[in-house]
mmCIF file of C-alpha atoms in Angstrom:
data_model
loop_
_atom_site.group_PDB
_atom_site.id
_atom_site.type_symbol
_atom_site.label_atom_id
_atom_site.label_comp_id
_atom_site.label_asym_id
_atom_site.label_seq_id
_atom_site.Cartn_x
_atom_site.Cartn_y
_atom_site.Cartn_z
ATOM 1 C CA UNK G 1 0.000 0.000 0.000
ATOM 2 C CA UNK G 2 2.978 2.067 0.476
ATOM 3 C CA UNK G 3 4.158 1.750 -3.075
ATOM 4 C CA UNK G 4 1.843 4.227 -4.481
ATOM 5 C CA UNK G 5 2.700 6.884 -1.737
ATOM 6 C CA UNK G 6 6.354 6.433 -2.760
ATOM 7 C CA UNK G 7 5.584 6.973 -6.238
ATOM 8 C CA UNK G 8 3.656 9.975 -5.353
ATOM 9 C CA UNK G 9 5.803 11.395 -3.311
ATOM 10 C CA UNK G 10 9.134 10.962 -6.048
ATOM 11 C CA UNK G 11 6.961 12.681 -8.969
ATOM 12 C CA UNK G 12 6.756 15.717 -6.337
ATOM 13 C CA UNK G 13 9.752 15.769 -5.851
ATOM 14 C CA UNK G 14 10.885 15.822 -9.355
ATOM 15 C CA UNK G 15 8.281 18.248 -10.391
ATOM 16 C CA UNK G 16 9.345 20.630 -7.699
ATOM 17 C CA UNK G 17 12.814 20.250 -9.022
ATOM 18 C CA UNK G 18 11.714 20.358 -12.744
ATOM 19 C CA UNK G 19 10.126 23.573 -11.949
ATOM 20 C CA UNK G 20 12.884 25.022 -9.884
ATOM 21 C CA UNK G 21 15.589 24.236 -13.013
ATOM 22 C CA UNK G 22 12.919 25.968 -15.341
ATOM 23 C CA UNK G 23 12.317 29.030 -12.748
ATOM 24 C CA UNK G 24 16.449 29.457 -12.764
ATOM 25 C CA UNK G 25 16.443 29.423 -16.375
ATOM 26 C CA UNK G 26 13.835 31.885 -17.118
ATOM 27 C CA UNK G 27 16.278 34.506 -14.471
ATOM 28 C CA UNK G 28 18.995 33.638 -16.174
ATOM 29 C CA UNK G 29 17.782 34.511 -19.754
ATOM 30 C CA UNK G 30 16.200 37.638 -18.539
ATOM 31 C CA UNK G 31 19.319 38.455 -16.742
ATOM 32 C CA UNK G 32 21.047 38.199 -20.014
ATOM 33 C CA UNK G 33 18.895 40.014 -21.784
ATOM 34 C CA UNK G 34 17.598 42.633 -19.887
ATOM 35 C CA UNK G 35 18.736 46.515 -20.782
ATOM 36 C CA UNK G 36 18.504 48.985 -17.831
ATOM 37 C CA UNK G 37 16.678 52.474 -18.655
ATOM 38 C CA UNK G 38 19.172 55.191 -18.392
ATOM 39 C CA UNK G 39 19.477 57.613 -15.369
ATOM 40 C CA UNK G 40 17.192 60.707 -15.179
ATOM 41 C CA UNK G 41 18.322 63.822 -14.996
ATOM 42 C CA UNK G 42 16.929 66.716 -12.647
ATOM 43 C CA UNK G 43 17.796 67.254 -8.965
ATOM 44 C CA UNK G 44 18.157 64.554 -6.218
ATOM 45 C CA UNK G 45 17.883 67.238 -3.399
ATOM 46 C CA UNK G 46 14.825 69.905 -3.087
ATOM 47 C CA UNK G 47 12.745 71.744 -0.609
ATOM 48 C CA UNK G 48 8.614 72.334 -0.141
ATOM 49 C CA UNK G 49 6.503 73.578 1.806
ATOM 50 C CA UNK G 50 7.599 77.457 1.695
ATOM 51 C CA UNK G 51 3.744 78.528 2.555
ATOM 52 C CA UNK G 52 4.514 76.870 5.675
ATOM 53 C CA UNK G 53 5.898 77.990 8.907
ATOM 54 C CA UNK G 54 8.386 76.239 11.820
ATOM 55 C CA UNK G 55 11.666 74.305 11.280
ATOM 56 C CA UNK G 56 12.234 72.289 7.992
ATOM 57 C CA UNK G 57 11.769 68.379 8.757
ATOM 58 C CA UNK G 58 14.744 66.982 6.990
ATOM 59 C CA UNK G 59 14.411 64.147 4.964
ATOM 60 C CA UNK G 60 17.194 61.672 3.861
ATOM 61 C CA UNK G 61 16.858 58.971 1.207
ATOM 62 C CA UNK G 62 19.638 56.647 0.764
ATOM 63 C CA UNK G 63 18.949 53.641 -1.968
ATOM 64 C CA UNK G 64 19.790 52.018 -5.615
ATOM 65 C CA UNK G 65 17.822 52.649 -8.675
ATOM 66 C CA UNK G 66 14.444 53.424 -6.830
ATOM 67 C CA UNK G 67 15.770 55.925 -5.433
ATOM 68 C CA UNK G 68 17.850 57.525 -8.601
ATOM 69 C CA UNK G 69 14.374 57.437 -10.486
ATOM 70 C CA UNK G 70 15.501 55.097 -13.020
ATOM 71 C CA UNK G 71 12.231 54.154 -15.209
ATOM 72 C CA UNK G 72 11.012 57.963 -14.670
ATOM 73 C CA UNK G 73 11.420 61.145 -16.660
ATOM 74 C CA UNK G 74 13.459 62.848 -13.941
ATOM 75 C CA UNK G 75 15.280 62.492 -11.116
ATOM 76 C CA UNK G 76 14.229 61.262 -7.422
ATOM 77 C CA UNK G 77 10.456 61.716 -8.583
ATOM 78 C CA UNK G 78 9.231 59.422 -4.769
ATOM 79 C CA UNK G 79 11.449 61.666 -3.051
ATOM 80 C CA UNK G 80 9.743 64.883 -4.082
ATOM 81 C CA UNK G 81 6.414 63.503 -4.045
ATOM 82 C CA UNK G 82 6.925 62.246 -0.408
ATOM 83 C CA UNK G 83 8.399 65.557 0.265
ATOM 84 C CA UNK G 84 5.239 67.177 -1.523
ATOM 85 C CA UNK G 85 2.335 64.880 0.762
ATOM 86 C CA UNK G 86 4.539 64.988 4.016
ATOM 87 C CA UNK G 87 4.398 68.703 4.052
ATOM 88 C CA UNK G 88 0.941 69.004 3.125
ATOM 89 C CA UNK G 89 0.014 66.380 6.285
ATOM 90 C CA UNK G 90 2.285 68.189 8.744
ATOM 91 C CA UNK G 91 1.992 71.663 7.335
ATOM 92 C CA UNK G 92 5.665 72.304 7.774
ATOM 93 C CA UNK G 93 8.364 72.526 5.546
ATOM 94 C CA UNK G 94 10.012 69.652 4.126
ATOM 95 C CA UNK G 95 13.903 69.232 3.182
ATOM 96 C CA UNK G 96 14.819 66.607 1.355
ATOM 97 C CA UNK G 97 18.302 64.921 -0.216
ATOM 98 C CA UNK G 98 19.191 61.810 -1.748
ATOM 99 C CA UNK G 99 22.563 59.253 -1.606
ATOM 100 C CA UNK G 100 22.100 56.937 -4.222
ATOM 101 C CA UNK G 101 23.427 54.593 -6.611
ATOM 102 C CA UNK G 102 22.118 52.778 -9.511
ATOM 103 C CA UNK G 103 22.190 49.237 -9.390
ATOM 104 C CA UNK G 104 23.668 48.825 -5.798
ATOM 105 C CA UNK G 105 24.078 46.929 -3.029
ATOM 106 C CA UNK G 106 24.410 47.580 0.599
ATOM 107 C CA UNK G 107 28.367 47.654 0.738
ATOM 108 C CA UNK G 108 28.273 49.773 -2.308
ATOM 109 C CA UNK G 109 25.795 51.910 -0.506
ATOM 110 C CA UNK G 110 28.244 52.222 2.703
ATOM 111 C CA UNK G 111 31.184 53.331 -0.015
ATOM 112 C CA UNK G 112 28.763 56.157 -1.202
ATOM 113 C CA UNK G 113 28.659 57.313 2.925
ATOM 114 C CA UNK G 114 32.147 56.736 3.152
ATOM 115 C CA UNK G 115 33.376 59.625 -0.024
ATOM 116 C CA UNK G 116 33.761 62.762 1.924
ATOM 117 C CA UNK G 117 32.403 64.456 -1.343
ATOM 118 C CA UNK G 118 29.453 62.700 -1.811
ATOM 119 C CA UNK G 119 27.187 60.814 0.582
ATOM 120 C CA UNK G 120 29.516 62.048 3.696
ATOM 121 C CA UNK G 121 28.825 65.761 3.163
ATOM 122 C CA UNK G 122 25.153 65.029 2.429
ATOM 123 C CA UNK G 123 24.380 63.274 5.464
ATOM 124 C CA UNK G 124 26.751 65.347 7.769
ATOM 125 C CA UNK G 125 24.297 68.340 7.036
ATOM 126 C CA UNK G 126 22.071 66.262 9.357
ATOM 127 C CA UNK G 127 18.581 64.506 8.884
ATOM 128 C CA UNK G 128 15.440 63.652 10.855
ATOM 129 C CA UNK G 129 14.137 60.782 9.116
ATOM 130 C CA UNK G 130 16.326 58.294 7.213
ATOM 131 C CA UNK G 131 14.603 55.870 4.483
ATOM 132 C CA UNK G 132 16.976 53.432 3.216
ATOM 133 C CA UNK G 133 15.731 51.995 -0.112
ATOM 134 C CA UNK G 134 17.808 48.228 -0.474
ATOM 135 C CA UNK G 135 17.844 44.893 -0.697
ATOM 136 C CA UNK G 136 16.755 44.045 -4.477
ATOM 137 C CA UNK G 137 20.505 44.202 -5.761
ATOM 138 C CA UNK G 138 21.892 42.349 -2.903
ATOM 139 C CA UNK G 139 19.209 39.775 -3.163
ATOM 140 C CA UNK G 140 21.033 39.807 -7.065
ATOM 141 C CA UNK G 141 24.334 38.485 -5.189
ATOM 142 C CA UNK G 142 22.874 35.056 -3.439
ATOM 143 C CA UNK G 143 24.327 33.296 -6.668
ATOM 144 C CA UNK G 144 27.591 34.747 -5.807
ATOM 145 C CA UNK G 145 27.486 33.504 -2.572
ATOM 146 C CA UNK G 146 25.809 36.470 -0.647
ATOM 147 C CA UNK G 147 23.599 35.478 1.503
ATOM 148 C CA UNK G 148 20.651 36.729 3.499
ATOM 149 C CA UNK G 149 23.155 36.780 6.568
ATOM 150 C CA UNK G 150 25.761 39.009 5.266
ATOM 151 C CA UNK G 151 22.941 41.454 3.905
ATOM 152 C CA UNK G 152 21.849 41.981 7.617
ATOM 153 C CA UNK G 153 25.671 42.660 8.971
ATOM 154 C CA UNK G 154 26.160 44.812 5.550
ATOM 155 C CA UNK G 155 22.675 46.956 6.343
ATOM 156 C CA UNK G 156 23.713 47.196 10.091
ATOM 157 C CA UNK G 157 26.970 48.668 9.105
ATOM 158 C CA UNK G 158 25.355 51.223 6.855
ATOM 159 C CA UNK G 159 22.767 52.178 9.838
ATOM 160 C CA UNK G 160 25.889 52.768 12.031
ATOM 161 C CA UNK G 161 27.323 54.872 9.741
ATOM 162 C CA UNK G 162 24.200 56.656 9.417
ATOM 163 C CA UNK G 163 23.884 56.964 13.462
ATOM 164 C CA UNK G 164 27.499 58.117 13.849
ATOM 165 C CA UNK G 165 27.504 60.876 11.218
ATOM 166 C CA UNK G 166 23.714 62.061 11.324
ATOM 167 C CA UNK G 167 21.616 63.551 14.200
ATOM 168 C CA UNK G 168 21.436 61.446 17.039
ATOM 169 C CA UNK G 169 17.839 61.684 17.131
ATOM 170 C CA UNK G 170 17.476 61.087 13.875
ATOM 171 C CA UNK G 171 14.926 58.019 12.716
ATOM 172 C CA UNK G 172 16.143 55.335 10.186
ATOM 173 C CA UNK G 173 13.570 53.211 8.590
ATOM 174 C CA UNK G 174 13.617 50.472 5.982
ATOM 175 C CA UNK G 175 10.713 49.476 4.026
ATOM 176 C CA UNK G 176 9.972 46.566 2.618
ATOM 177 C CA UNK G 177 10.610 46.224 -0.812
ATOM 178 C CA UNK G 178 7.966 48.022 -2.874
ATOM 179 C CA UNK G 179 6.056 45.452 -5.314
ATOM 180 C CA UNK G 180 9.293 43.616 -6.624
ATOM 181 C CA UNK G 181 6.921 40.698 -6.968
ATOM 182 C CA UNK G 182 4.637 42.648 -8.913
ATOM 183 C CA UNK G 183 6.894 43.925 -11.550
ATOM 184 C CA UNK G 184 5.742 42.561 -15.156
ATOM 185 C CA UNK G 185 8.994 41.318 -16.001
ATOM 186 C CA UNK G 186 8.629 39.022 -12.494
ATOM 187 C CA UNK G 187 5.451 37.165 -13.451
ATOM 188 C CA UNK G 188 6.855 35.027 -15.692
ATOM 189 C CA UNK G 189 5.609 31.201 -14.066
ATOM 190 C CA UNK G 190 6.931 29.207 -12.584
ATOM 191 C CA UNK G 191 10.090 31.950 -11.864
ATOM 192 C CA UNK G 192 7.506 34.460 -10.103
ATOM 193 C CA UNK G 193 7.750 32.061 -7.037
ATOM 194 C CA UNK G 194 11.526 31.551 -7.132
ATOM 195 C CA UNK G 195 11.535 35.656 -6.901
ATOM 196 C CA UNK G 196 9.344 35.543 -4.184
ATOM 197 C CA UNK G 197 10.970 33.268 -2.003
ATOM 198 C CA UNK G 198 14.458 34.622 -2.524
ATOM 199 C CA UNK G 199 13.532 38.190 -1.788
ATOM 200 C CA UNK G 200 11.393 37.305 1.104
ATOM 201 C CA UNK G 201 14.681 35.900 2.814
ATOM 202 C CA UNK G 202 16.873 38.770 2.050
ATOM 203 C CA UNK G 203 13.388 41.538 3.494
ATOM 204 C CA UNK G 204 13.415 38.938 6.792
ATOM 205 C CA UNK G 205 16.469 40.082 7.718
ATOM 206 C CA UNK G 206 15.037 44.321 8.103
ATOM 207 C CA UNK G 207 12.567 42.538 10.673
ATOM 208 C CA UNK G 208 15.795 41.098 12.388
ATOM 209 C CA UNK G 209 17.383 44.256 12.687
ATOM 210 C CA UNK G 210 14.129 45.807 13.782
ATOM 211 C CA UNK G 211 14.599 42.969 16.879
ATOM 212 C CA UNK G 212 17.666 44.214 17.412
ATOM 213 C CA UNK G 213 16.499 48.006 17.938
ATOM 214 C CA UNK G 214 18.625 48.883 15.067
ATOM 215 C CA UNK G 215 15.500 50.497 12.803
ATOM 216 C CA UNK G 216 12.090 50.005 11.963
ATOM 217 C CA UNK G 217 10.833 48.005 8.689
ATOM 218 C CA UNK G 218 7.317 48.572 7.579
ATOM 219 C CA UNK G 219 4.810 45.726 7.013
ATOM 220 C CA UNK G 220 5.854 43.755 4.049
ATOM 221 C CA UNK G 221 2.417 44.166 2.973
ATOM 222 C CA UNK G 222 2.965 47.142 1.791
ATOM 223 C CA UNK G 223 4.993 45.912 -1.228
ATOM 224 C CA UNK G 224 1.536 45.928 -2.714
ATOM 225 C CA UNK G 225 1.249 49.652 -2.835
ATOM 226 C CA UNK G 226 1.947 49.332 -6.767
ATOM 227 C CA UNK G 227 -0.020 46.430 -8.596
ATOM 228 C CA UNK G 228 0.831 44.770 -11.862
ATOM 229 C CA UNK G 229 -0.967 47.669 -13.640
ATOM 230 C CA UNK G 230 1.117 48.760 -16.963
ATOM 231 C CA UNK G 231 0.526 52.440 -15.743
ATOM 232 C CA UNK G 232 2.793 51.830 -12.395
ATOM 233 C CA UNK G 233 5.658 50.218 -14.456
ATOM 234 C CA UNK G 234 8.033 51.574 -17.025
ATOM 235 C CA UNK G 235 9.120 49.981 -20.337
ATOM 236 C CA UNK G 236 11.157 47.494 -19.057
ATOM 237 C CA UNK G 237 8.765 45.760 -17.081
ATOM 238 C CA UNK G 238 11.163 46.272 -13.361
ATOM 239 C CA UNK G 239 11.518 49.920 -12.113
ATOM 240 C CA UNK G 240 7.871 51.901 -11.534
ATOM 241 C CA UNK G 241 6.582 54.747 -14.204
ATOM 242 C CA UNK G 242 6.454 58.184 -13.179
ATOM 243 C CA UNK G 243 3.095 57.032 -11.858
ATOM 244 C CA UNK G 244 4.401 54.137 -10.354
ATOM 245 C CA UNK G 245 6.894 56.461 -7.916
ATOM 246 C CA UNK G 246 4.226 59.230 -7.567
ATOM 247 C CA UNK G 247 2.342 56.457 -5.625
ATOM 248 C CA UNK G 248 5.301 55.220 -3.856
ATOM 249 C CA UNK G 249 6.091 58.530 -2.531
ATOM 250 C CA UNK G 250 2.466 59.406 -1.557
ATOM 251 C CA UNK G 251 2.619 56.147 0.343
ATOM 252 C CA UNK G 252 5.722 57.000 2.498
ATOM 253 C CA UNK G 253 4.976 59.789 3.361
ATOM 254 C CA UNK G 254 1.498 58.518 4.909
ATOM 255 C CA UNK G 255 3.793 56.468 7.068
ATOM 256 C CA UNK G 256 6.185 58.762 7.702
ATOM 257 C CA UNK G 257 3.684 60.951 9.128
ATOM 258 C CA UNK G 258 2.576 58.592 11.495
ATOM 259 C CA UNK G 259 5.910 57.727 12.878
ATOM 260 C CA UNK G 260 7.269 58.901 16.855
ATOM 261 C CA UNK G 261 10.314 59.007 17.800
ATOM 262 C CA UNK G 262 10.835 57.265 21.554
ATOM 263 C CA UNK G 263 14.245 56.994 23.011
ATOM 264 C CA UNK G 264 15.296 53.689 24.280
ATOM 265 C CA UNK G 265 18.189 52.328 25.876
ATOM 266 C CA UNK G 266 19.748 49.020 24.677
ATOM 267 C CA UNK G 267 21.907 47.011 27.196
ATOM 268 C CA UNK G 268 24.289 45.955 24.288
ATOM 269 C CA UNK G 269 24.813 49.335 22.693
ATOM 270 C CA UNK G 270 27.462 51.803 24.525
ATOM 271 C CA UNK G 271 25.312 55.167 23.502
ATOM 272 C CA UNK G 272 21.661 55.741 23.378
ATOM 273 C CA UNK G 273 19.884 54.643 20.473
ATOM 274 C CA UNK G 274 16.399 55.375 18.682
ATOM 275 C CA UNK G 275 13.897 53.396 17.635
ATOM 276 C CA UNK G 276 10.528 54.020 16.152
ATOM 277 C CA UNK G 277 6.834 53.440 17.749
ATOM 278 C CA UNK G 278 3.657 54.389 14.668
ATOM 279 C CA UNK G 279 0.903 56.619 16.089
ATOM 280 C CA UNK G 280 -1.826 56.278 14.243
ATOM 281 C CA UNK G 281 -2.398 59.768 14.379
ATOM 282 C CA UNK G 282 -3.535 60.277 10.622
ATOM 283 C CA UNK G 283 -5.538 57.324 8.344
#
């Protein structure tokens, strides 16, 4: 009676595999032939919110592609539409600047912090909120032997670096990735599940740090701010639209508004830290 069950059971198996093969085949031809849009041009640093009065809440974006604006007619288009919807909800003025890098990882990220011309001076001009945009292009490295381990002590590094050079009280946050899984280019079956499940390792590890008191991640449901709609996506199927970021932008800064900053001490840290509690002060 068991004979059947073992037959079962072994055309599972290699049907699982069989898929898996195919999956890794479908990346790898896409790899191959996939062309990156070029880089928008336009500013990556900006202030709104003139009509309004107090202090400027500074804003600091540090990310790959997403956060370059690649897919989008100009430059940094979620950080100036986050800017834009913060400062309307707050009714304050709204600075905003940008470190980023198209098509990198963490470590690449933490080189861009480290050039005392580029990311150093930005961030040294101090910020209140930090949103680092990452994890797509390291996810990219597993088949080089990156794994979802060495993301987590890459992004901790990178948060240090942003705690020892920024504001003290500054927030960082890092969101979960914003609708990798729906990109067009991703739905491709049976590889749309292989994408899911690698990427869901590498976004585990922001919820780790979280643990740790190191920064905040948002609710991995919120990936499906953009949908597969054609609108939200530019032409190559993988970065958002103009649309697409508009949305994005509108969306952080909905959460942004509802963060509170709490101090807290940890045990295993020398120096006071930060870490973030939501209010649910707006809907």
């Amino acid at each position: 009676m068991a004979q059947p069950w073992r037959k079962a059971l072994r055309s599972l198996s290699y049907g699982a595999a069989g898929v898996g093969v195919l999956g890794l085949g479908q990346a790898a031809h896409l790899r191959y032939k996939y062309q990156c849009p070029g880089e928008p041009s336009g500013a990556v640093h900006g202030q709104v919110g003139s009509n309004y009065q107090g202090k400027p809440l500074k804003l600091l974006f540090v990310g790959d592609s997403i956060a370059v604006g690649v897919g989008a007619k100009a430059a940094a288009p979620l950080q100036a539409a986050c800017a834009q919807r913060l400062s309307n909800l707050q009714r304050r003025p709204v600075e905003w600047r940008t470190v980023a890098q198209n098509g990198a990882d963490v470590r690449e990220l933490q080189a861009l912090l480290d050039q005392p011309e580029g990311g150093a001076k930005v961030i040294d001009l101090g910020f209140d909120i930090a949103v680092v945009l990452c994890g797509v292009n390291d996810g990219k490295k597993f088949w080089q032997g990156r794994w979802p381990s060495h993301f987590r002590e890459d992004l901790a590094e990178l948060v240090r670096t942003l705690r020892t050079k920024g504001d003290p009280e500054s927030v960082i946050t890092v969101p979960n990735l914003l609708g990798h899984v729906e990109a067009p280019l991703f739905q491709l079956w049976p590889m749309c599940h292989l994408v899911d499940a690698l990427f869901e390792q590498f976004e585990a590890q922001k919820v780790a740090l979280a643990d740790d008191g190191h920064v905040r991640p948002w609710s991995s449901s919120g990936r499906k701010v953009l949908t597969t709609d054609q609108n939200l996506w530019s032409v190559d199927g993988i970065h958002p639209s103009c649309e697409g970021y508009q949305k994005i932008g509108e969306w952080l800064a909905t959460h942004l508004a509802q963060m509170h900053v709490v101090r807290v001490e940890y045990r295993h840290w020398r120096t006071p830290r930060w870490s973030l509690v939501h209010h649910h002060l707006m809907r």
